Amino acid sequence: MSSRRHFLQKITGSVIAISVLPKTGMTMEPHLQDLPYEGPVLRVAIMGLGGYGNRVAEAMKACKKAKLVGVISGTPSKILDWRAKYTIPVKNCYNYENFDEIKDNKDIDAVYVITPNALHHDQVIRLAKAGKHVICEKPMAINAIEAREMIDACEKARVKLLVGYRMHFEPNTLEVIRMRKAGDFGKIRFFQGLCGFKIGDPTQWRLNKALSGGGSMMDIGIYAINGARYMVGEDPVWITAQETKTNTEKFKEGVDETIQFQMGFPGGAVASCLSTYSLNNLDRFFLDGEDGFAEMLPSTGYGPIKGHTHKGELNKPIVTHQTLQMEEMAAIILENKQPIVPVDGKEALKDLTIIDAIYLAVTSGKRVELNLNS
Ligand code: NAD
């Protein structure tokens, strides 16, 4: 289980036994830090100095191609802390009212948006208008309409829009994708994605639809959706979904507690997934083909990601996801590097189109047909 999930549980007083996780910055391959680097560096400001923002900032200390140089926050005391901790000049600090002025700041190339989900849309569009490249956390938006508007704004401003899909750079995940492309599993027939954790504090923004845009699906179920797509290697063409709720007080109207969903893929594979805020020990992917299988457990936590296939253990290097992600994203922005699995706005639009379809399937009780490549 990830320490994010640990943190979310801990702050809420839930007593749950979970494993100890690698310290951020400790697991990056040493060679990255040892090799001299004289190329261009992406100068990044982080917007939203909360739990995940702190994790990204710590992880960026080990980056060579990306450097934290600025902050955007509504809390002056946090700005003071971060200025001291990361040696950030006062001219690179903004709040949520004045951050449009970042357009005149030549020392910031990109902004990483790490705020509650429902704020991403407006913040990303404002940053695009300010001429900055944007990295936005998942879910990129709270529906497909918003996602399209964000893509359009970034295209119009000619800035790049990337989304924090850290698993797209994780070595064991990429090894399974490599094996699937090489045909090691044969024809893919089945995927299972189980993603969940027991959420605590009922007052947190994740349980407030106005800020979260939904419930577990927006936060953790999206890993099963996105994972199904990169593990199977296709985009789904139909969705069915069923919701269950054990606590209507905590999980109010529009905030899903648990959704089971099924997806069908053009090649004939089917996926069966679970997204929940009410169960721990749910972080597992299973891919089955006619000639072999891959099981990843844990599959999307902060790591180490572990797993095996019909050929043996997955044993690629253990990395700090956010360090590797920021190194790779710097290369995408500065050198136009093409990632193995896309991390752009269009990739996020597909996931949000699927989330829209899942919510529609829940309310209608019907199978929803999809064409993500239209
Ligand atoms: P958090 O609550 O720890 O931090 C959110 C930050 O946003 C806080 O600093 C808060 O002050 C700030 N904020 C700004 N405006 C706010 C408002 N109107 N209401 C509430 N907070 C406001 O949350 P987090 O866990 O850091 O999540 C932030 C984003 O990062 C979410 O989109 C989440 O899905 C994403 N996330 C991604 C990963 C990942 O592994 N990729 C992990 C955790 C979170």
XYZ file of C-alpha atoms and ligand atoms in Angstrom:
418
model
C 0.000 0.000 0.000
C 1.241 3.450 -0.783
C 2.294 5.909 1.856
C -0.145 8.393 0.328
C -2.909 6.038 1.319
C -1.148 5.584 4.671
C -1.054 9.360 5.123
C -4.688 9.803 4.154
C -5.644 7.177 6.654
C -3.307 8.430 9.367
C -4.456 12.016 9.322
C -7.934 10.780 9.908
C -7.167 8.648 12.910
C -7.975 5.309 11.302
C -5.769 2.607 12.743
C -4.657 0.413 9.916
C -1.590 -1.733 9.595
C 0.339 -0.960 6.467
C 3.786 -1.575 5.166
C 6.698 0.810 5.464
C 7.505 2.561 2.225
C 10.733 3.729 0.663
C 11.785 7.195 1.670
C 11.356 9.621 -1.166
C 14.641 10.333 -2.910
C 16.332 7.291 -1.395
C 15.519 4.777 -4.082
C 16.515 6.626 -7.230
C 19.187 4.790 -9.121
C 22.485 6.214 -7.829
C 23.859 6.596 -11.357
C 21.402 9.431 -12.066
C 22.936 11.497 -9.300
C 26.517 10.510 -10.067
C 26.591 11.242 -13.781
C 27.575 14.782 -14.733
C 24.826 16.653 -16.564
C 25.283 19.870 -18.440
C 22.131 19.948 -20.568
C 19.049 22.121 -20.200
C 17.087 22.093 -16.947
C 13.303 22.467 -16.652
C 12.604 25.134 -14.014
C 9.402 24.136 -12.240
C 7.007 25.868 -9.848
C 4.665 23.724 -7.770
C 1.087 24.898 -7.251
C -0.535 23.352 -4.163
C 1.861 22.593 -1.309
C -0.074 19.716 0.252
C 0.702 16.046 0.764
C 1.586 15.128 -2.787
C 3.210 18.484 -3.565
C 5.631 17.837 -0.707
C 6.397 14.374 -2.029
C 7.124 15.688 -5.526
C 9.334 18.492 -4.157
C 11.406 16.046 -2.110
C 11.736 13.687 -5.061
C 12.850 16.513 -7.344
C 15.937 17.056 -5.199
C 17.430 14.033 -6.961
C 16.574 15.283 -10.467
C 19.149 16.586 -12.899
C 16.889 17.778 -15.671
C 14.194 19.332 -13.489
C 14.580 21.816 -10.649
C 12.070 23.280 -8.211
C 12.387 27.067 -8.475
C 8.971 28.463 -7.506
C 5.742 27.964 -5.564
C 2.086 28.961 -5.797
C 0.157 28.687 -2.553
C -2.635 30.366 -0.624
C -0.807 29.886 2.680
C 2.001 32.418 3.364
C 3.538 30.274 6.134
C 3.944 27.356 3.720
C 5.653 29.644 1.219
C 8.095 30.730 3.933
C 8.850 27.093 4.825
C 9.359 26.081 1.231
C 11.518 29.126 0.470
C 13.872 28.099 3.234
C 13.778 24.390 2.468
C 14.296 24.599 -1.299
C 16.072 27.976 -1.624
C 13.269 29.577 -3.598
C 13.642 33.310 -4.362
C 10.776 35.555 -3.290
C 10.241 36.715 -6.889
C 9.196 33.132 -7.797
C 6.410 32.932 -5.182
C 2.758 33.514 -6.044
C -0.685 33.033 -4.560
C -3.938 31.902 -6.205
C -4.971 35.481 -6.937
C -1.817 36.791 -8.574
C -0.311 33.763 -10.292
C -1.271 35.035 -13.769
C 1.716 37.376 -13.300
C 3.926 34.327 -13.780
C 3.753 35.156 -17.502
C 6.374 37.872 -16.894
C 8.687 35.533 -15.014
C 11.389 34.291 -17.360
C 12.870 32.036 -14.691
C 9.950 29.585 -14.566
C 9.328 27.195 -17.495
C 6.568 24.988 -16.167
C 4.053 24.736 -13.339
C 3.070 21.444 -11.688
C -0.586 21.691 -10.537
C -1.119 19.544 -7.399
C -4.378 20.937 -6.033
C -7.831 19.341 -5.507
C -9.218 17.847 -8.733
C -11.999 20.322 -9.449
C -9.555 23.242 -9.416
C -7.298 21.810 -12.148
C -9.409 23.025 -15.090
C -9.321 26.758 -14.320
C -5.776 26.701 -12.985
C -4.370 24.910 -16.034
C -6.157 27.267 -18.418
C -4.824 30.313 -16.546
C -1.304 28.890 -16.664
C -1.599 28.162 -20.387
C -2.668 31.767 -20.936
C 0.405 32.818 -18.956
C 2.504 30.879 -21.484
C 3.816 28.202 -19.111
C 4.052 24.482 -19.773
C 1.772 22.605 -17.394
C 2.095 19.322 -15.578
C -1.239 18.516 -13.933
C -2.048 15.851 -11.396
C -4.558 13.093 -12.080
C -7.453 13.219 -12.593
C -6.572 16.023 -15.006
C -10.160 17.315 -14.764
C -13.483 16.127 -13.440
C -15.059 15.303 -16.804
C -14.250 15.018 -20.497
C -15.695 18.431 -21.397
C -13.288 20.157 -19.033
C -10.417 18.006 -20.290
C -11.058 19.070 -23.892
C -11.086 22.741 -22.889
C -7.754 22.327 -21.128
C -6.202 20.591 -24.138
C -7.504 23.346 -26.439
C -6.171 26.120 -24.178
C -2.711 24.551 -24.065
C -2.654 23.942 -27.822
C -3.725 27.518 -28.462
C -1.014 28.848 -26.153
C 1.530 26.406 -27.640
C 2.493 25.033 -24.279
C 2.760 21.369 -23.359
C 0.184 19.729 -21.110
C 1.382 16.641 -19.259
C -0.397 14.622 -16.580
C 1.175 13.016 -13.516
C 0.877 9.431 -14.726
C 3.914 8.269 -12.758
C 3.302 4.567 -13.520
C 4.052 5.251 -17.189
C 7.734 5.487 -16.291
C 7.912 2.741 -13.642
C 10.398 0.053 -14.761
C 8.479 -3.136 -13.812
C 5.307 -1.705 -15.366
C 7.222 -0.910 -18.552
C 8.667 -4.430 -18.539
C 5.166 -5.956 -18.562
C 4.205 -3.585 -21.381
C 7.370 -4.613 -23.291
C 6.539 -8.298 -22.823
C 2.953 -7.779 -23.961
C 4.130 -5.940 -27.090
C 6.665 -8.711 -27.777
C 3.793 -11.219 -27.695
C 5.019 -13.052 -24.580
C 1.495 -13.331 -23.171
C -0.091 -14.222 -26.502
C -3.538 -12.863 -27.255
C -4.695 -10.825 -24.258
C -7.983 -12.119 -22.856
C -8.456 -10.660 -19.363
C -7.378 -7.864 -17.048
C -8.270 -7.351 -13.425
C -7.533 -4.074 -11.625
C -8.258 -3.737 -7.920
C -7.657 -0.256 -6.542
C -8.735 1.052 -3.190
C -8.010 2.129 0.332
C -10.066 2.938 3.392
C -10.485 6.696 3.525
C -10.705 8.480 6.869
C -11.670 12.074 7.716
C -15.162 12.691 6.304
C -14.427 16.431 6.039
C -11.477 16.135 3.626
C -11.800 17.550 0.097
C -11.687 14.070 -1.443
C -15.178 13.497 -0.027
C -16.510 16.892 -1.130
C -17.898 16.617 -4.659
C -17.381 20.327 -5.355
C -13.621 19.838 -4.941
C -13.133 16.188 -5.907
C -15.602 15.867 -8.787
C -16.652 12.436 -7.526
C -15.380 9.796 -5.157
C -13.015 6.846 -5.224
C -13.231 6.595 -9.028
C -11.646 10.041 -9.520
C -8.925 9.352 -7.001
C -7.983 5.692 -7.095
C -10.264 3.938 -9.606
C -8.568 5.953 -12.337
C -5.476 3.753 -11.811
C -7.492 0.671 -12.792
C -8.899 2.458 -15.855
C -5.552 3.770 -17.014
C -3.818 0.508 -16.036
C -6.305 -1.585 -18.008
C -5.472 0.507 -21.075
C -1.684 0.229 -20.808
C -1.713 -3.411 -19.733
C -4.160 -4.615 -22.418
C -2.706 -2.168 -24.954
C -6.089 -1.077 -26.319
C -8.844 1.388 -25.475
C -12.175 -0.030 -24.281
C -15.253 0.005 -26.526
C -17.890 -0.655 -23.880
C -18.426 -0.188 -20.153
C -20.794 -1.612 -17.569
C -20.688 -0.512 -13.925
C -22.401 -1.061 -10.588
C -22.170 1.074 -7.466
C -22.536 -0.002 -3.857
C -22.638 2.292 -0.828
C -22.452 1.276 2.815
C -22.349 4.782 4.290
C -24.535 7.466 2.721
C -23.573 10.017 5.385
C -19.854 9.851 4.624
C -20.230 9.218 0.875
C -22.837 11.757 -0.091
C -24.712 12.115 -3.379
C -22.193 12.153 -6.226
C -19.329 10.808 -4.103
C -18.871 7.158 -5.004
C -17.671 4.807 -2.289
C -17.350 1.598 -4.302
C -17.843 0.916 -8.007
C -17.254 -2.343 -9.809
C -16.884 -1.918 -13.533
C -16.271 -4.018 -16.583
C -14.762 -3.013 -19.913
C -14.642 -4.689 -23.295
C -11.740 -4.186 -25.703
C -11.727 -4.350 -29.505
C -9.472 -7.436 -29.564
C -11.933 -9.382 -27.425
C -10.288 -8.919 -24.013
C -12.464 -8.017 -21.040
C -11.544 -6.209 -17.832
C -13.089 -6.503 -14.398
C -12.175 -3.720 -11.977
C -12.936 -2.453 -8.505
C -12.555 1.081 -7.175
C -13.237 1.714 -3.511
C -12.718 4.023 -0.547
C -13.772 1.295 1.864
C -11.254 -1.544 1.603
C -7.544 -1.795 2.252
C -5.028 -4.146 0.632
C -6.395 -3.437 -2.824
C -3.560 -2.623 -5.200
C -3.371 -5.477 -7.690
C -3.234 -5.877 -11.461
C -3.599 -9.217 -13.211
C -3.198 -9.628 -16.957
C -3.978 -12.933 -18.624
C -3.235 -13.935 -22.168
C -3.435 -17.190 -24.106
C 0.291 -17.859 -23.587
C 1.054 -16.290 -20.217
C 0.221 -13.875 -17.448
C 1.498 -10.969 -15.348
C 0.540 -10.212 -11.787
C 1.566 -6.947 -10.113
C 1.134 -6.628 -6.367
C 1.396 -3.803 -5.466
C 0.690 -2.363 -8.869
C 0.291 1.409 -8.489
C 1.400 2.434 -4.981
C 4.589 4.435 -4.510
C 6.579 1.241 -4.595
C 8.463 -0.863 -4.734
C 6.194 -2.229 -7.455
C 6.450 -6.007 -7.341
C 5.163 -8.780 -9.480
C 5.812 -11.835 -11.559
C 4.901 -13.294 -14.887
C 4.779 -16.875 -16.180
C 8.503 -16.340 -16.889
C 9.458 -15.359 -13.324
C 9.845 -12.393 -11.001
C 9.808 -8.843 -12.270
C 13.152 -7.480 -11.150
C 13.713 -4.114 -12.795
C 15.336 -1.375 -10.651
C 13.387 0.152 -7.795
C 12.998 3.874 -8.367
C 11.412 6.879 -6.726
C 8.494 7.312 -9.100
C 8.284 11.088 -8.859
C 12.026 11.597 -9.478
C 11.971 9.471 -12.603
C 8.689 11.058 -13.743
C 10.114 14.582 -13.465
C 13.355 13.607 -15.238
C 11.342 12.110 -18.085
C 8.837 14.963 -18.217
C 11.693 17.465 -18.414
C 13.002 15.522 -21.414
C 9.516 15.482 -22.983
C 9.174 19.246 -22.584
C 12.749 20.294 -23.339
C 13.820 17.667 -25.879
C 10.477 16.546 -27.278
C 11.210 13.011 -26.056
C 8.356 10.571 -26.756
C 7.341 8.460 -23.740
C 6.569 4.751 -24.198
C 3.060 5.319 -22.809
C 1.621 8.797 -23.453
C 1.334 11.241 -20.544
C -0.352 14.108 -22.365
C -3.756 15.745 -22.110
C -5.249 13.421 -24.729
C -4.300 10.406 -22.625
C -6.108 12.002 -19.671
C -9.124 12.838 -21.861
C -9.520 9.112 -22.596
C -9.560 8.279 -18.884
C -12.080 11.041 -18.171
C -14.304 9.896 -21.044
C -14.262 6.438 -19.458
C -15.072 7.900 -16.021
C -18.018 9.800 -17.542
C -19.179 6.508 -19.096
C -18.792 4.637 -15.801
C -20.956 7.182 -13.967
C -23.500 7.017 -16.805
C -23.523 3.211 -16.686
C -24.096 3.340 -12.907
C -27.070 5.696 -13.151
C -28.605 4.179 -16.286
C -27.902 0.564 -15.412
C -27.050 0.090 -19.078
C -23.977 -0.819 -21.064
C -22.314 2.314 -22.492
C -20.600 2.103 -25.878
C -17.385 4.062 -26.350
C -15.235 5.261 -29.220
C -12.164 6.859 -27.680
C -10.286 7.189 -30.933
C -12.920 9.163 -32.828
P -3.728 17.632 -0.235
O -5.036 17.925 0.421
O -2.664 17.006 0.590
O -3.130 18.974 -0.847
C -3.913 19.827 -1.631
C -3.298 21.206 -1.614
O -4.132 22.081 -2.359
C -3.182 21.786 -0.199
O -1.916 22.373 -0.034
C -4.274 22.844 -0.158
O -3.960 23.913 0.703
C -4.315 23.286 -1.599
N -5.574 23.923 -1.986
C -5.650 24.974 -2.804
N -6.912 25.382 -2.936
C -7.654 24.571 -2.175
C -9.045 24.501 -1.904
N -9.925 25.357 -2.458
N -9.467 23.518 -1.094
C -8.611 22.647 -0.553
N -7.275 22.666 -0.774
C -6.811 23.628 -1.585
O -4.048 16.749 -1.508
P -3.012 15.871 -2.325
O -3.037 14.493 -1.839
O -1.713 16.572 -2.399
O -3.738 15.855 -3.779
C -3.615 16.930 -4.678
C -3.763 16.401 -6.115
O -2.724 15.469 -6.363
C -5.072 15.665 -6.411
O -5.498 15.942 -7.714
C -4.698 14.206 -6.276
O -5.521 13.344 -7.049
C -3.284 14.230 -6.790
N -2.458 13.148 -6.232
C -1.770 12.364 -7.090
C -0.982 11.333 -6.598
C -0.170 10.469 -7.529
O 0.352 9.473 -7.086
N -0.050 10.842 -8.789
C -0.911 11.109 -5.221
C -1.623 11.953 -4.374
C -2.404 12.969 -4.892
